[in-house]
XYZ file of C-alpha atoms in Angstrom:
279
model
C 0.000 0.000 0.000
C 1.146 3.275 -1.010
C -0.342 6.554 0.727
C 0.865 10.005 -0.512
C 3.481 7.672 -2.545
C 4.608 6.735 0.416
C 4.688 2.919 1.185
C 2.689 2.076 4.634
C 3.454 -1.460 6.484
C 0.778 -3.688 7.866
C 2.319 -2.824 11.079
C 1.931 0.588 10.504
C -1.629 0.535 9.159
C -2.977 -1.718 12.256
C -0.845 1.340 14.148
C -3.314 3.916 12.437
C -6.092 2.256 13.517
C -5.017 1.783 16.653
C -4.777 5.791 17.365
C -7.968 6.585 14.760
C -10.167 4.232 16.591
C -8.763 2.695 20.338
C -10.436 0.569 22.612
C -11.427 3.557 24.774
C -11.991 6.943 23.635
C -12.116 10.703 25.419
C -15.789 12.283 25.019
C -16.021 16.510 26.059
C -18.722 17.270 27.769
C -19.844 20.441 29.856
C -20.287 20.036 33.898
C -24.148 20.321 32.897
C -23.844 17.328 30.106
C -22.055 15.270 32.592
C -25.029 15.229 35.206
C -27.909 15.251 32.902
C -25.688 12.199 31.010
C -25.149 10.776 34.198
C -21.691 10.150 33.030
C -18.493 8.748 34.970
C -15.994 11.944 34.780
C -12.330 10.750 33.748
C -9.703 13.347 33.756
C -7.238 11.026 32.177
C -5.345 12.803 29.682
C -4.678 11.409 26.079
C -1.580 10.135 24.977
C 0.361 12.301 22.417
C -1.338 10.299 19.740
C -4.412 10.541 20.625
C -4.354 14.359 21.449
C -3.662 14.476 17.419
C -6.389 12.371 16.659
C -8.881 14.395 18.479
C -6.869 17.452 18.566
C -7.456 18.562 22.415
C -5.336 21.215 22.658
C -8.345 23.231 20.790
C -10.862 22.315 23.023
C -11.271 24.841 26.391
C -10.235 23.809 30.107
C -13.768 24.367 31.326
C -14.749 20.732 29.626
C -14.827 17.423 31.514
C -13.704 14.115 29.930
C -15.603 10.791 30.031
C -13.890 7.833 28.254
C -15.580 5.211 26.621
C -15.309 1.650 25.189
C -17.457 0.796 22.178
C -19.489 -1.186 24.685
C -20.290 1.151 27.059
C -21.188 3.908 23.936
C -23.471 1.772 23.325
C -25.096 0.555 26.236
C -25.958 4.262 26.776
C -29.813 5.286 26.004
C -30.066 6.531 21.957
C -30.965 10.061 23.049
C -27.640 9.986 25.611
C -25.566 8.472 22.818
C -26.996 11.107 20.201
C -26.779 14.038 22.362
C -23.278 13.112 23.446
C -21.716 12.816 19.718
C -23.392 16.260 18.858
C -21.307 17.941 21.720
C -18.310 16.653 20.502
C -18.569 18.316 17.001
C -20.169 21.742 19.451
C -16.927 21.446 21.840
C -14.531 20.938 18.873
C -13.617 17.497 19.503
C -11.936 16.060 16.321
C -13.032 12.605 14.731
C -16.639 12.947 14.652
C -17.365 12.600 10.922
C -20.302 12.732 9.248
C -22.655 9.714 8.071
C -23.263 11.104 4.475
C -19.336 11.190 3.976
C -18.768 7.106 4.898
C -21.960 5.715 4.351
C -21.297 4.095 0.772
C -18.026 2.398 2.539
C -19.462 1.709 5.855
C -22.959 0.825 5.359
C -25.949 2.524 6.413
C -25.659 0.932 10.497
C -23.326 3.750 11.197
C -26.970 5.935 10.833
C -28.251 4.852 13.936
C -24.815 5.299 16.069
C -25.913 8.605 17.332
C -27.814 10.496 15.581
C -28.462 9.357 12.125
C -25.501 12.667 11.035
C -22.477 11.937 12.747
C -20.415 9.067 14.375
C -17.570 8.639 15.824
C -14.733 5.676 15.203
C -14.716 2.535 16.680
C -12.335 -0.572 15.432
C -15.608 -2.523 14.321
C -16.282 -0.150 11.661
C -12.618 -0.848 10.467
C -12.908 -4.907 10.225
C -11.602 -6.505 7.170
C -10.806 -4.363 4.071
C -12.256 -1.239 5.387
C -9.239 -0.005 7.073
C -7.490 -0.014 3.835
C -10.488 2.193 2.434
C -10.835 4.366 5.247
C -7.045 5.322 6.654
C -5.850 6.384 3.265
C -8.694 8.331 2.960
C -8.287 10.544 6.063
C -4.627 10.204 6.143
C -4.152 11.569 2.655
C -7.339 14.729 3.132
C -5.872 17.648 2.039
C -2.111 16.821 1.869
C -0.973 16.360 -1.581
C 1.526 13.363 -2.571
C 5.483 13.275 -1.970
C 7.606 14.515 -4.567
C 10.747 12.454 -3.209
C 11.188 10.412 -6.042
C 11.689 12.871 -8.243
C 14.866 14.465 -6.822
C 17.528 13.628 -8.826
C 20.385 15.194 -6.910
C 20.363 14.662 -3.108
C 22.600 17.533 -1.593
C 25.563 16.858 0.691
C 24.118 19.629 2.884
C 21.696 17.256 3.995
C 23.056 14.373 4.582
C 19.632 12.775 5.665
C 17.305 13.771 3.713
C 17.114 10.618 1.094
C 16.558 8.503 4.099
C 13.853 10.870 5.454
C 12.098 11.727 2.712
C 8.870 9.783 2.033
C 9.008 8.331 5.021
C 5.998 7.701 7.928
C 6.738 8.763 11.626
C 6.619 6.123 14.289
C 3.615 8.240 16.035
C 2.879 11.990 17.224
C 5.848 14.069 18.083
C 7.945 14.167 15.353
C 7.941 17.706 13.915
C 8.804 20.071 11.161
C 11.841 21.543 13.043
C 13.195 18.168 13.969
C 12.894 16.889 10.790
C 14.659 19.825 9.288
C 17.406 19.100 12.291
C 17.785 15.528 11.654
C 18.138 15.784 7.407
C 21.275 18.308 8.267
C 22.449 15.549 10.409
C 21.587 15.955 13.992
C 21.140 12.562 15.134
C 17.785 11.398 16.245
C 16.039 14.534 15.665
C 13.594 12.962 13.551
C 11.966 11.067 16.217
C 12.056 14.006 18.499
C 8.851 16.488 19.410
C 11.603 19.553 18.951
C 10.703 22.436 20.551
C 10.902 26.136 19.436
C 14.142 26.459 22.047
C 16.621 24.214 20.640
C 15.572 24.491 17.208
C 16.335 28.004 17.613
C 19.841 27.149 19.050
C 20.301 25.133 16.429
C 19.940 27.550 14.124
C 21.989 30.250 15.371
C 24.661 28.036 15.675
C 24.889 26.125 12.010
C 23.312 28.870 9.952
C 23.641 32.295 8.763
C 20.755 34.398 7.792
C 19.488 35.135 4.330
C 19.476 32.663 1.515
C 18.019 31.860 -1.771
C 15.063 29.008 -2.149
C 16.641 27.476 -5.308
C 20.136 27.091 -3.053
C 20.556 23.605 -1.454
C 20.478 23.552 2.157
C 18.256 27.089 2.524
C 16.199 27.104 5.636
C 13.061 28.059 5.461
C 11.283 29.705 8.623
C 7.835 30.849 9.495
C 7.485 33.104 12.447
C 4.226 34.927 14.119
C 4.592 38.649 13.401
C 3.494 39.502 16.349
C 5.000 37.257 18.533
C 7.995 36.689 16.937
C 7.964 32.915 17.852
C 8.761 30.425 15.337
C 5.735 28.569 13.852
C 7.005 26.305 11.043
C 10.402 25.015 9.299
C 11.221 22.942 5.499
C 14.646 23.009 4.012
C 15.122 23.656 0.297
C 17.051 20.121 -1.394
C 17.765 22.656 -4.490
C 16.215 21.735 -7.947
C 12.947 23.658 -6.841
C 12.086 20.863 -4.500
C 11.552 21.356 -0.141
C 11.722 18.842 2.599
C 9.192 19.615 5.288
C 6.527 17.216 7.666
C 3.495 19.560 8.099
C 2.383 18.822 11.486
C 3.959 16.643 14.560
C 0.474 14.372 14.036
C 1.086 10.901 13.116
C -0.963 11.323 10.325
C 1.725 13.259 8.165
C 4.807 12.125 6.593
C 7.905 13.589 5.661
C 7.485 14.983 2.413
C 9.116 16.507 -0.518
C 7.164 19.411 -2.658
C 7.961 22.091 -4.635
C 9.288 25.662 -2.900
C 6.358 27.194 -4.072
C 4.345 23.996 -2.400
C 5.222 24.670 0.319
C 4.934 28.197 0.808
C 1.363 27.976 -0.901
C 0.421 25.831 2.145
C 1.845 27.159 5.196
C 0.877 30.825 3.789
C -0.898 31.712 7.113
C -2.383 35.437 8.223
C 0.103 36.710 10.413
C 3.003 34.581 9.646
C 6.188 35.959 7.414
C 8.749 33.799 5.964
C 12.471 34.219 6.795
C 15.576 32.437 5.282
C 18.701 30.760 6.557
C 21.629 29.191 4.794
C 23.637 26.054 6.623
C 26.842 25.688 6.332
């Protein structure tokens, strides 16, 4: 299998449906939803995974979290079960998809889930050759394909970006800055959730400022303009072509587009672009 032209093991798909759909999932609900639900409050907090999945950090403090098993979803009344999915798309909860958009690959049972609109993920829904339909599918939404294979010359500059390039992350964490870190060569970076701090020392330290995007081994870096902090990072392989992994979800990959890719998809109000040069 091939996703983004970028081959995914068995291992990693039955990883991806591990973190789209575990055994026991967070549900957001107001104080007010939680005693009318008459549900057990659990203030266990997701694992960096799963926090990608359902992206938490958008959701505000003042919400409680219950956590479920596909069982116990279901052994709650209809009205309960409806009631409680709709408050996940109200509270921002992520993974709550709608009926109408997987209905022709999941059948028409995921109707009466909830409330005949929405559902959310459990691994039953994924049996057999569905999670080969569905994973791709929300792995690959709005991301376009790799562009690794076709760089032709890989620059010296980078002395890990062939190996990195088209390539899947083990889980959550790994990030645009250490993935520009580890193709210059800093070891293990690429497994790393790098923070704005040392990706900052790093660059002081190996690069100068100012550059060119057709140049090998240009940095490229987003900041807030307000703020000043960094928000973003890809490295320019020269021929046209950037290295960059959009997010530090496990859901992107380490990809290769054009420059003007790039740019065209991190182009954010408020952010400006600055350039470095290693070496």
């Amino acid at each position: 299998m091939r996703v983004l032209d970028i081959p995914v093991s068995p291992v990693l798909l039955k990883n991806w449906v591990d973190w789209l759909a575990p055994d026991k999932q967070p549900f957001y609900v107001t104080a007010k939803q939680l005693r009318s639900w008459k549900l057990p409050q659990d203030d266990t907090e997701p694992d960096p995974n799963l926090r990608d999945t359902y992206r938490t950090y958008n959701l505000e403090s003042r919400l409680r979290s219950v956590w479920l098993d596909e069982a116990g979803f279901l052994s709650l009344p209809q009205a309960t079960r409806a009631g409680l999915v709709r408050a996940q798309v109200v509270n921002g909860r992520d993974a709550v998809p709608s009926v109408r958009r997987w209905r022709e690959v999941l059948g028409l049972e995921i109707k009466s889930q909830a409330d005949g609109h929405r559902f959310v993920w459990w691994k039953s829904l994924l049996q057999g050759s569905r999670a080969a339909k569905v994973l791709p599918a929300i792995v690959s939404e709005d991301l376009h394909p790799s562009r690794h294979r076709e760089v032709r010359t890989w620059p010296k500059l980078l002395p890990s970006a062939r190996a990195l390039a088209g390539t899947w992350p083990e889980g959550s964490g790994a990030n645009c800055f250490g993935t520009v870190m580890a193709a210059a060569g800093v070891e293990g970076a690429e497994h790393t959730w790098m923070q704005r701090e040392p990706f900052e020392q790093w660059l002081a330290d190996h690069t100068s400022r100012g550059g060119r995007d057709e140049v090998p081994g240009t940095v490229l870096v987003w900041r807030d303009t307000s703020t000043h902090l960094v928000q973003h990072a890809a490295v320019s392989l020269g021929d046209g072509y950037a290295l960059h992994k959009p997010s530090q979800a496990w859901s992107t990959p380490r990809k290769v587009r054009t420059v003007g890719e790039v740019r065209r998809s991190t182009r954010t109000a408020g952010w400006r672009l600055e350039r470095h040069s290693l070496g």
